[in-house]
Short mmCIF file of C-alpha atoms in Angstrom, two decimals:
data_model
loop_
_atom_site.label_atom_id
_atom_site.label_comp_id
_atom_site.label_asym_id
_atom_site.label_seq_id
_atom_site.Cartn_x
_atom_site.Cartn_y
_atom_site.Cartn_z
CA UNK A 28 0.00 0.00 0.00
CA UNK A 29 2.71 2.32 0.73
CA UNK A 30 4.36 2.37 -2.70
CA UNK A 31 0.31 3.97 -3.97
CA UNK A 32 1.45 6.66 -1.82
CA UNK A 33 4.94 7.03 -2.90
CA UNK A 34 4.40 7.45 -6.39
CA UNK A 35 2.07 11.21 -5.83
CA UNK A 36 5.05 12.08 -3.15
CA UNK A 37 7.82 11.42 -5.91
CA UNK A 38 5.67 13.03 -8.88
CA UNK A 39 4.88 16.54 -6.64
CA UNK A 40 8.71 16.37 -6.17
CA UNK A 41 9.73 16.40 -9.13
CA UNK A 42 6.96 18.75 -10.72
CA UNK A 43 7.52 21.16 -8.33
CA UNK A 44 11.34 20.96 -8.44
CA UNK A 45 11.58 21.14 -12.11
CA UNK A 46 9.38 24.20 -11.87
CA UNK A 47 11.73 25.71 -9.58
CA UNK A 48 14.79 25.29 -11.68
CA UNK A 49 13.17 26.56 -15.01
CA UNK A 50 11.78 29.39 -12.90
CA UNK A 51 15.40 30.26 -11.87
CA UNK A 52 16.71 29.77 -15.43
CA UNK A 53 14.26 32.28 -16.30
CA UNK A 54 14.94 35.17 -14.33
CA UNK A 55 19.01 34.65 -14.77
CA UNK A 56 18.35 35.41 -18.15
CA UNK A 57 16.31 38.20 -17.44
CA UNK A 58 18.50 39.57 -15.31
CA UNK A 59 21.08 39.04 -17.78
CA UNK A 60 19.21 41.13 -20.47
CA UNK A 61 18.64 44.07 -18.02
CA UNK A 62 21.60 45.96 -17.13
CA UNK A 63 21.41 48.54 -14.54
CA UNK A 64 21.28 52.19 -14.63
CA UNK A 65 23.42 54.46 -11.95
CA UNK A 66 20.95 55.99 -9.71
CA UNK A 67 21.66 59.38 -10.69
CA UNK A 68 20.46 58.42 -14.08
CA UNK A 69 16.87 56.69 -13.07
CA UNK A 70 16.25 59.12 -10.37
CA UNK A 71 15.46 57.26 -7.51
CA UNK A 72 13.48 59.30 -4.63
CA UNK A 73 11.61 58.56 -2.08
CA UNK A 74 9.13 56.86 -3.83
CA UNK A 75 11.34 54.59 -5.65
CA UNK A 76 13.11 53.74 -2.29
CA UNK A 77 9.94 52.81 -1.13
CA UNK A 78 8.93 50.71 -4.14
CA UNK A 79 12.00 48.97 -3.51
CA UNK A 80 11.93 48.49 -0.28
CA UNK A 81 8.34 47.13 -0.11
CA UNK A 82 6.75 47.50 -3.44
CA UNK A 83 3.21 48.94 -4.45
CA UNK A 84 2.13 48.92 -0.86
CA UNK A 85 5.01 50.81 0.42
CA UNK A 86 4.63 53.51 -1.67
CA UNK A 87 0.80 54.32 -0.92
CA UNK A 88 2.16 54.51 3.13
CA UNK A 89 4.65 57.14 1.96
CA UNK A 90 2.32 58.76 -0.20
CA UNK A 91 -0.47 58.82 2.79
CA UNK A 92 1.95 59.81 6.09
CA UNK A 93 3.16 62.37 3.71
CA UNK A 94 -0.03 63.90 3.16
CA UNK A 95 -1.17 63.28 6.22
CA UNK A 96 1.72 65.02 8.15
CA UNK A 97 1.21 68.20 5.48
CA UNK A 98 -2.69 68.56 6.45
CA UNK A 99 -4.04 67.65 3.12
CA UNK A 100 -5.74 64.08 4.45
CA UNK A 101 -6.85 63.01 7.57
CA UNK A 102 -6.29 59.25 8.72
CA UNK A 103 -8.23 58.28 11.51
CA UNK A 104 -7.53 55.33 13.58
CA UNK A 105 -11.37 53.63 12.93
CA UNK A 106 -10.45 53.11 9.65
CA UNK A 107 -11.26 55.72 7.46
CA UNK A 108 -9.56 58.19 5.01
CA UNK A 109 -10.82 61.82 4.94
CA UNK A 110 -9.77 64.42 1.91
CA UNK A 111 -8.96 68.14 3.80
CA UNK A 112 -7.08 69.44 0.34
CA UNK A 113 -8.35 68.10 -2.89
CA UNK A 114 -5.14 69.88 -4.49
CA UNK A 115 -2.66 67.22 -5.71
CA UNK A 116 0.85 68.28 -5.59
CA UNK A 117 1.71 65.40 -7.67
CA UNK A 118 0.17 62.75 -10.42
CA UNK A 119 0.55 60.19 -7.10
CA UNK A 120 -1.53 62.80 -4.75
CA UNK A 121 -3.73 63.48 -7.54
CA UNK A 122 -4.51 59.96 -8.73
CA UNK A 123 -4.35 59.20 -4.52
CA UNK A 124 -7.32 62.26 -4.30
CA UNK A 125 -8.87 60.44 -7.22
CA UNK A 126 -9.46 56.86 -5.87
CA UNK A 127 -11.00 58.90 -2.74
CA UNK A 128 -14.07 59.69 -4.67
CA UNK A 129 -16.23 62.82 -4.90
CA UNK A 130 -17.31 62.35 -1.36
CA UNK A 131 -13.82 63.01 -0.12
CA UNK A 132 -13.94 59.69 2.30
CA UNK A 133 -13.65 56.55 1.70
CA UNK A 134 -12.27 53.04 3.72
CA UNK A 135 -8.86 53.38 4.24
CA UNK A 136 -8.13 49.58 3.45
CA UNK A 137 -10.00 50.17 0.47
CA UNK A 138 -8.36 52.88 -0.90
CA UNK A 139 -4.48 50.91 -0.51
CA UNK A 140 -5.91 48.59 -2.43
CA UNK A 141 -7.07 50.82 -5.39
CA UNK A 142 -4.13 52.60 -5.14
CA UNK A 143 -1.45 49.88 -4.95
CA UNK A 144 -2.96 48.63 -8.15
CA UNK A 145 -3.38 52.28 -9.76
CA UNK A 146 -1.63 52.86 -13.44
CA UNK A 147 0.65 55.49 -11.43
CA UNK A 148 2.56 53.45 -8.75
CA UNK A 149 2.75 50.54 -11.56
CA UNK A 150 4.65 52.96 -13.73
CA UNK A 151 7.15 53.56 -10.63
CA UNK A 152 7.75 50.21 -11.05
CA UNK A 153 7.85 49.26 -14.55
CA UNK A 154 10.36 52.35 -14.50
CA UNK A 155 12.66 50.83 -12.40
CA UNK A 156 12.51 47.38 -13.60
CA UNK A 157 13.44 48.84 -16.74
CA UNK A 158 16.34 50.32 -15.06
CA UNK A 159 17.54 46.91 -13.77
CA UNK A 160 16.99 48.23 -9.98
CA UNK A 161 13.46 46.12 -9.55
CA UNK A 162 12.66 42.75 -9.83
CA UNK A 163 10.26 42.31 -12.76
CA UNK A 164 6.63 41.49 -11.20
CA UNK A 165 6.23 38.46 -13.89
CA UNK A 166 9.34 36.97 -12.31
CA UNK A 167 9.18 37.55 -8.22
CA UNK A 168 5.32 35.92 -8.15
CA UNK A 169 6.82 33.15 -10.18
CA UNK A 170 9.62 32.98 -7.75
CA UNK A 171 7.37 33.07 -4.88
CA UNK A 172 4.66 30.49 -6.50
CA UNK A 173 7.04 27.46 -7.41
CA UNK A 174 9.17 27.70 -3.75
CA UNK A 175 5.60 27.43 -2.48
CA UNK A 176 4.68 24.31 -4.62
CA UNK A 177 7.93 22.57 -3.45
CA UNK A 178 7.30 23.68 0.03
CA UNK A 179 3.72 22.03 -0.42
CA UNK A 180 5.46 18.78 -2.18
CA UNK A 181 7.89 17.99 0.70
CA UNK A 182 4.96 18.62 3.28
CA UNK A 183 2.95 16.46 1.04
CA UNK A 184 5.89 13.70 1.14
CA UNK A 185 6.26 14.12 4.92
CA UNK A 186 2.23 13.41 5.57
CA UNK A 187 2.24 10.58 3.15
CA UNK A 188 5.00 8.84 4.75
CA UNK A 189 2.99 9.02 7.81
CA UNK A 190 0.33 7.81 6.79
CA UNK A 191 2.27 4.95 5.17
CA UNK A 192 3.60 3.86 8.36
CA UNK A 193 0.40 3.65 9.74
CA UNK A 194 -0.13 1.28 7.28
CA UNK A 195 2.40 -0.95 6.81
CA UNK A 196 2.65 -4.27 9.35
CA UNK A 197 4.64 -4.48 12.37
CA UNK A 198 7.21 -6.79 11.67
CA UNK A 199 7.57 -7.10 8.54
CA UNK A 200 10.21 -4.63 7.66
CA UNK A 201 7.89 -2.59 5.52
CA UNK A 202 8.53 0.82 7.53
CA UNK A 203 11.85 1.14 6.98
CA UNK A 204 11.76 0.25 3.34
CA UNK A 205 8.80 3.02 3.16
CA UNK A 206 11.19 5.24 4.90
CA UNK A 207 14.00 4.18 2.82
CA UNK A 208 12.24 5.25 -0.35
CA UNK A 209 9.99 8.18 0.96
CA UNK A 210 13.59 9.70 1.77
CA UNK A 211 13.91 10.45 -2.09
CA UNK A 212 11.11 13.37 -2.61
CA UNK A 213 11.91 14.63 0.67
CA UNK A 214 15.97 14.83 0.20
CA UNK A 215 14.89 16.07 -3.41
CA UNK A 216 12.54 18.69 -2.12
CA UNK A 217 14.92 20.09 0.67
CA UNK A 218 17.86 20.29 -1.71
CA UNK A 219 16.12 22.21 -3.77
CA UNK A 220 15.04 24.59 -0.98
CA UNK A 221 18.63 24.75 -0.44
CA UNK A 222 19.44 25.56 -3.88
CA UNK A 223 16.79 28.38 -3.82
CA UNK A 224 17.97 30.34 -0.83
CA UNK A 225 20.60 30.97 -3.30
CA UNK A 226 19.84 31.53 -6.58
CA UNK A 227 16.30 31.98 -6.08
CA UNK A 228 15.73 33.90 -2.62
CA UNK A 229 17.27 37.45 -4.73
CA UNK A 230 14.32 37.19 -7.57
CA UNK A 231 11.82 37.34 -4.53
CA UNK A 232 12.33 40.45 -3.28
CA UNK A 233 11.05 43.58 -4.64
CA UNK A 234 14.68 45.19 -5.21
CA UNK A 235 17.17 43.57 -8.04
CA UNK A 236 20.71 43.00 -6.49
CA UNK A 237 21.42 46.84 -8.21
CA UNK A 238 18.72 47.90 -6.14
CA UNK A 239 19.72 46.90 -3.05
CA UNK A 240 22.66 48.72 -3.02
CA UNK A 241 20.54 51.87 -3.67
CA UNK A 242 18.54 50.48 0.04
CA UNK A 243 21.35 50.00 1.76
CA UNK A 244 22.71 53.87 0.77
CA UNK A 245 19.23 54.91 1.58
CA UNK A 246 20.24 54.56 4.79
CA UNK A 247 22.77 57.23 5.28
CA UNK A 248 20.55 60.12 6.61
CA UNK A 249 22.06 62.78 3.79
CA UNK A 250 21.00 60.80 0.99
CA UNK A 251 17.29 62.81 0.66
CA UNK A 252 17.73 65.80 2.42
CA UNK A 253 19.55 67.47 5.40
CA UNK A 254 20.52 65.79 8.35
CA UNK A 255 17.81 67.87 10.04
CA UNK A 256 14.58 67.76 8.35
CA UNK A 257 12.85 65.54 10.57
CA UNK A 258 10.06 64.81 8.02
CA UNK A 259 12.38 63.72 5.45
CA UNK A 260 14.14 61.62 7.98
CA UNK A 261 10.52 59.87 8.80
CA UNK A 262 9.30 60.13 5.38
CA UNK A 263 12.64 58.00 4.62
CA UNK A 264 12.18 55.90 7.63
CA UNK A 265 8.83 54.78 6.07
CA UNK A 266 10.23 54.43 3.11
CA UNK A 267 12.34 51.83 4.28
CA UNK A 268 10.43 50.23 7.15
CA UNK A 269 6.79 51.14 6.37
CA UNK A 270 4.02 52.06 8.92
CA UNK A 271 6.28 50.69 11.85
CA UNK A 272 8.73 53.35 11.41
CA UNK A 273 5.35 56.06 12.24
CA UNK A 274 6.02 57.43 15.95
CA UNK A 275 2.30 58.36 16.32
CA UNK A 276 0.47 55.32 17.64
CA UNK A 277 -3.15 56.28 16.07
CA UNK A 278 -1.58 57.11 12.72
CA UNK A 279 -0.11 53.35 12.65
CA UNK A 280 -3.34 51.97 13.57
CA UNK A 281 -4.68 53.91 10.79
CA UNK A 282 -1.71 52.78 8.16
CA UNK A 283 -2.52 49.19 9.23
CA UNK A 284 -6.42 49.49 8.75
#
């Protein structure tokens, strides 16, 4: 009965597996193709930084603790978004204004959502994936989808091989031969886990390997502004962190819906 149950743990494996390699095939080449711009030549702000840091979501915190700390929205803790200046200073603040609706309030939850997808923060990062800085979208969700499937096929392995010793008959030396041979998908599946912490655990972050070097000089506190602007040091904090990085305890509430 046990060898019924090996033969879905060994085909998951090496489905799964096989996905993972052609997945990292994939974006080497892509990231072969793409060479990266200097900074100075993309011009990465703070919204870039954030896009970076934490993709679409990132970017709509900046874009709402920056308006909120200027008096143009109001964020309340209960989970709602209020419009005080319909002016947009930008195409972000504008197109921000514009998912808020005529009635000038909407769900705060609601309006991430709308804006995280919006044509406008998808063309901050189409911009720098063009710019070799960001990890294309196309190829981090692929990334994240097949180490998910192989984490799925060795946890599939490891509950069949339970259930096979369960089944098998004292005595008879059929558990350690099911062990024996259930060892395959799951040596297979945590190699390749191995394997992906290196080649693959880069292609799942938001930043390309160029743009993590434009995080980690994010850091210095010069890079945006003088040492002493405190909103461009929080505005940066954010940036990097997200809503965490917010000193005001109802305005994180707010950020977090």
């Amino acid at each position: 009965m046990w060898v019924l149950l090996l033969i879905p743990a060994c085909a998951a494996a090496v489905l799964s597996c096989l996905r993972l390699v052609r997945v990292a095939a994939t974006a080497d080449s892509l990231a072969g193709l793409t060479a990266a711009r200097p900074e100075e030549a993309v011009g990465v702000g703070l919204f870039e930084t954030a896009y970076l840091a934490g993709g679409p979501s990132r970017v709509v915190d900046l874009a709402l603790v920056r308006m909120a700390g200027r008096g143009r929205l109001h964020l309340a803790h209960t989970g709602w978004t209020t419009v005080v200046d319909p002016q947009g200073r930008s195409r972000l603040e504008r197109a921000l204004i514009g998912e808020i609706g005529p009635d000038g309030q909407c769900r705060t939850a609601d309006l991430r959502a709308a804006l995280a997808a919006h044509q406008t923060v998808r063309d901050i990062g189409e911009r720098l994936t063009m710019a070799g800085l960001a990890t294309p979208l196309a190829v981090r969700e692929n990334a994240l989808l097949a180490i998910k499937q192989v984490r799925y096929a060795m946890l599939l392995a490891v509950g069949l091989l339970a259930v096979a010793l369960v089944l098998t008959t004292p005595g008879t030396g059929e558990a350690g031969a099911a062990a024996a041979w259930f060892a395959l998908p799951l040596v297979l599946t945590g190699g390749t886990l191995l394997m992906a912490r290196v080649d693959v655990h880069a292609y799942t972050a938001w930043a390309a390997p160029a743009g993590q070097a434009v995080l980690r000089a994010a850091c210095l506190p010069w890079q945006f502004g003088p040492v002493d602007d405190a909103e461009r040091e929080l505005l940066t904090a954010v940036a990097m962190v997200g809503p965490d990085a917010v000193p005001d305890a109802r305005l994180r509430a707010a950020l977090r819906g």
